[in-house]
Coordinates of C-alpha atoms in Angstrom, one line a residue:
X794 CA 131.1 62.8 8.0
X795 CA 129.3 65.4 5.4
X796 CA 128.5 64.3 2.1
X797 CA 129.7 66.3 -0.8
X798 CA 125.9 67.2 -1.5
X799 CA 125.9 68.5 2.0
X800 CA 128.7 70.7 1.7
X801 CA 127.7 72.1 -1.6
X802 CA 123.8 72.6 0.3
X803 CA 125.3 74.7 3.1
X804 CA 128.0 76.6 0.7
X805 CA 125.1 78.0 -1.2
X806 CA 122.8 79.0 1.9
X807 CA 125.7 81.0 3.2
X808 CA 126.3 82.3 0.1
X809 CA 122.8 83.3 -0.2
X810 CA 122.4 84.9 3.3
X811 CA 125.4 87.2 2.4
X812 CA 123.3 88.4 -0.6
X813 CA 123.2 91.8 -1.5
X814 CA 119.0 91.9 -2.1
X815 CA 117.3 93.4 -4.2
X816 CA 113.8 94.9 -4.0
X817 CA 110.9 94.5 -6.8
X818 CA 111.3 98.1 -8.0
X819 CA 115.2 97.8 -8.5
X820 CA 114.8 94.3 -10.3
X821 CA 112.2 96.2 -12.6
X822 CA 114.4 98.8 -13.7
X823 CA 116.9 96.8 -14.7
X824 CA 114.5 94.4 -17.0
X825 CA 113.5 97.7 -18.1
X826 CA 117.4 99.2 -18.6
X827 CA 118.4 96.3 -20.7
X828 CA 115.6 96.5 -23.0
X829 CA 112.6 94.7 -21.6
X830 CA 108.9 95.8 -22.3
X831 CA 105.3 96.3 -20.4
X832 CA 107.0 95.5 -17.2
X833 CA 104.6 95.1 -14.6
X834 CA 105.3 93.8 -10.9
X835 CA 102.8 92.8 -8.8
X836 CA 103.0 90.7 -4.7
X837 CA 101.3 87.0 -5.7
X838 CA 100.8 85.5 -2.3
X839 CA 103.4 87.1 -0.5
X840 CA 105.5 86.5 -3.8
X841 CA 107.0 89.7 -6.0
X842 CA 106.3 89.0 -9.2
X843 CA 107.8 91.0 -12.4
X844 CA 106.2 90.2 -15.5
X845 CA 107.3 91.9 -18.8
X846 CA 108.3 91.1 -22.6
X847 CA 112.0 90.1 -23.5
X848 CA 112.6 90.2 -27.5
X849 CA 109.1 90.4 -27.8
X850 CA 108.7 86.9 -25.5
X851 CA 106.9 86.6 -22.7
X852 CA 108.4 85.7 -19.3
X853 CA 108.1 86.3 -15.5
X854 CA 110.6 86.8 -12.5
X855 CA 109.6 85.4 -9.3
X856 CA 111.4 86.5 -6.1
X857 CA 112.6 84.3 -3.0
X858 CA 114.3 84.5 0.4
X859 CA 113.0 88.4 0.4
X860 CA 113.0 90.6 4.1
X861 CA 110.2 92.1 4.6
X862 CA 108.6 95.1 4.8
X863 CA 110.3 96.2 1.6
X864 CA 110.8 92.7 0.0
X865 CA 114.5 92.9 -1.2
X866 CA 114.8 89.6 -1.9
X867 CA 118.3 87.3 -2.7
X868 CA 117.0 85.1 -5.5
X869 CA 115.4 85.7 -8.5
X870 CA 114.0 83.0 -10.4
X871 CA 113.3 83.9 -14.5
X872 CA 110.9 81.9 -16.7
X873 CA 109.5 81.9 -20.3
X874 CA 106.9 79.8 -21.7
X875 CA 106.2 79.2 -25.6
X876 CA 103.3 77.3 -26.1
X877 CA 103.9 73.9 -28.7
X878 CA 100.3 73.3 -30.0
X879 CA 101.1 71.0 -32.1
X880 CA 103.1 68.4 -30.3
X881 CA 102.4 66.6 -26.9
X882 CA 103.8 66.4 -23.4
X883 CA 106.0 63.3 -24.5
X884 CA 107.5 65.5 -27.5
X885 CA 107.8 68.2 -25.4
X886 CA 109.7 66.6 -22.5
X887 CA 112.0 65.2 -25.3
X888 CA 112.5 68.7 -27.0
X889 CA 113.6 69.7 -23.5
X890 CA 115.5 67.0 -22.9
X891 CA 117.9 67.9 -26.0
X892 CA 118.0 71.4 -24.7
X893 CA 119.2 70.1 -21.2
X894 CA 121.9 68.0 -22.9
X895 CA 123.7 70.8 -25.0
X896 CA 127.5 71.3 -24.2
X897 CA 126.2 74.9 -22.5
X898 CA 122.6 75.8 -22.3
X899 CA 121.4 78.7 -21.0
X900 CA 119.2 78.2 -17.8
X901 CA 117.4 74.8 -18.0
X902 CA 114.2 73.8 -20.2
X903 CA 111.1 72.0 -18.9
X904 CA 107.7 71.3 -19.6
X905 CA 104.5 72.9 -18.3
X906 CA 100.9 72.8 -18.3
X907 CA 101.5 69.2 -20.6
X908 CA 98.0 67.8 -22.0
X909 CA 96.9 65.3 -24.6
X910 CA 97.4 67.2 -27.3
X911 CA 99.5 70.0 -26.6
X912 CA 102.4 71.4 -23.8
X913 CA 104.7 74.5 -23.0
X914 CA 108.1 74.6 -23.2
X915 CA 109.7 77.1 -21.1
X916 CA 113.1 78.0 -20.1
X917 CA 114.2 78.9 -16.6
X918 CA 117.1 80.7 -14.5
X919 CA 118.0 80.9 -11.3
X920 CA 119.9 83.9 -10.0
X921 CA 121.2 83.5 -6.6
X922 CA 122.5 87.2 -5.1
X923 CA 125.5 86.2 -2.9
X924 CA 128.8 87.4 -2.2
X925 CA 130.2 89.9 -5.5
X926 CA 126.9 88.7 -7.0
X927 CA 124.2 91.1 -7.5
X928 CA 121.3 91.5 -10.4
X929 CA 122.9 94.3 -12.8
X930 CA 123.7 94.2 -16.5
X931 CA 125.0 90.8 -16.1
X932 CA 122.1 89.0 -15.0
X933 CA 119.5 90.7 -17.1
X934 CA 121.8 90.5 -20.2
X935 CA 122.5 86.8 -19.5
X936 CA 118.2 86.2 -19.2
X937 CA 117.9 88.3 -22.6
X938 CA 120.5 85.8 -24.4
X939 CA 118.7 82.7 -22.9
X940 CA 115.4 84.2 -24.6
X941 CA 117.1 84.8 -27.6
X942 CA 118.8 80.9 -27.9
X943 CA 115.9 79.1 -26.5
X944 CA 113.6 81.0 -29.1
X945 CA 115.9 80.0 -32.0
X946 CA 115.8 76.6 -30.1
X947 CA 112.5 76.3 -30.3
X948 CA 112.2 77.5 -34.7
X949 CA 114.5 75.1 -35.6
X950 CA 112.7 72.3 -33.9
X951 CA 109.5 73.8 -35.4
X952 CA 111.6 73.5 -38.8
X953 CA 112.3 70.3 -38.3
X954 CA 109.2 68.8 -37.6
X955 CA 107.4 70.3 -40.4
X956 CA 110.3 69.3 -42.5
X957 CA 109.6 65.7 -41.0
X958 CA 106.3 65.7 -41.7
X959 CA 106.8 66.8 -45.2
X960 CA 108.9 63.5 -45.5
X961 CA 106.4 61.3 -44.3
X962 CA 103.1 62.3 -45.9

């Protein structure tokens, strides 16, 4: 007997092999068609890369489960990065943590390159191309409004930690 994870495991692979793909170039113009900046794409290790600005925050779109010669590719993976100097990898995993647990967040928020005394925060997507599912206006507006709410995420934690320290001191 399947499990329910099994199920839901093998739904989304065939959902993914019907994927309408899309190729490095096409994924480009459309970060560039809904307002994206210096977008750049480049093949990392057999890996199309886009790299651009989206309201004036850095990010990068990696590419999976591509054909080749001409890489079209079925999932496109989005992430942005703000660095949090101040604050360390145990603050940072609870910032994300609070992120995670809000009634709807956009994408998901995790921790990268986490130190002693300082960490990223970052946001990511996942956009899997399968069935009536393809990356148009949707997709790229949806990544430029979880940029926009994960920055404002990240000010008002800002705000309230100088505010906190204000308190203390």
């Amino acid at each position: 007997m399947r499990t329910i994870a099994a199920l839901i495991i093998a739904a989304s692979a065939a959902m993914t092999a019907m994927a309408e793909p899309i190729t490095l170039r096409e994924a480009m113009q459309e970060f560039r068609n809904r307002g994206a900046g210096q977008v750049e794409g480049v093949l990392l290790h057999g890996v199309p890369v886009i790299k651009g600005t989206i309201e004036e925050q850095a990010f990068t779109a990696s590419m999976f489960q591509c054909d080749v010669p001409d890489y079209a590719c079925r999932v496109v993976i989005a992430r942005s990065c703000v660095d949090m100097m101040s604050i360390g990898a145990a603050e940072a995993l609870q910032l994300a943590n609070t992120y995670n647990l809000q009634i709807e967040p956009r994408g998901y928020a995790l921790v990268s390159r986490a130190s002693s005394g300082s960490a990223s925060l970052c946001v990511q997507s996942r956009y899997d191309l399968g069935g009536d599912s393809v990356f148009d206006m949707s997709e790229t507006f949806e990544w430029r409004e979880t940029v926009t709410e994960f920055d404002e995420f990240i000010n008002q934690a800002r705000r309230s930690a100088v505010a906190r320290n204000l308190l203390t001191n």
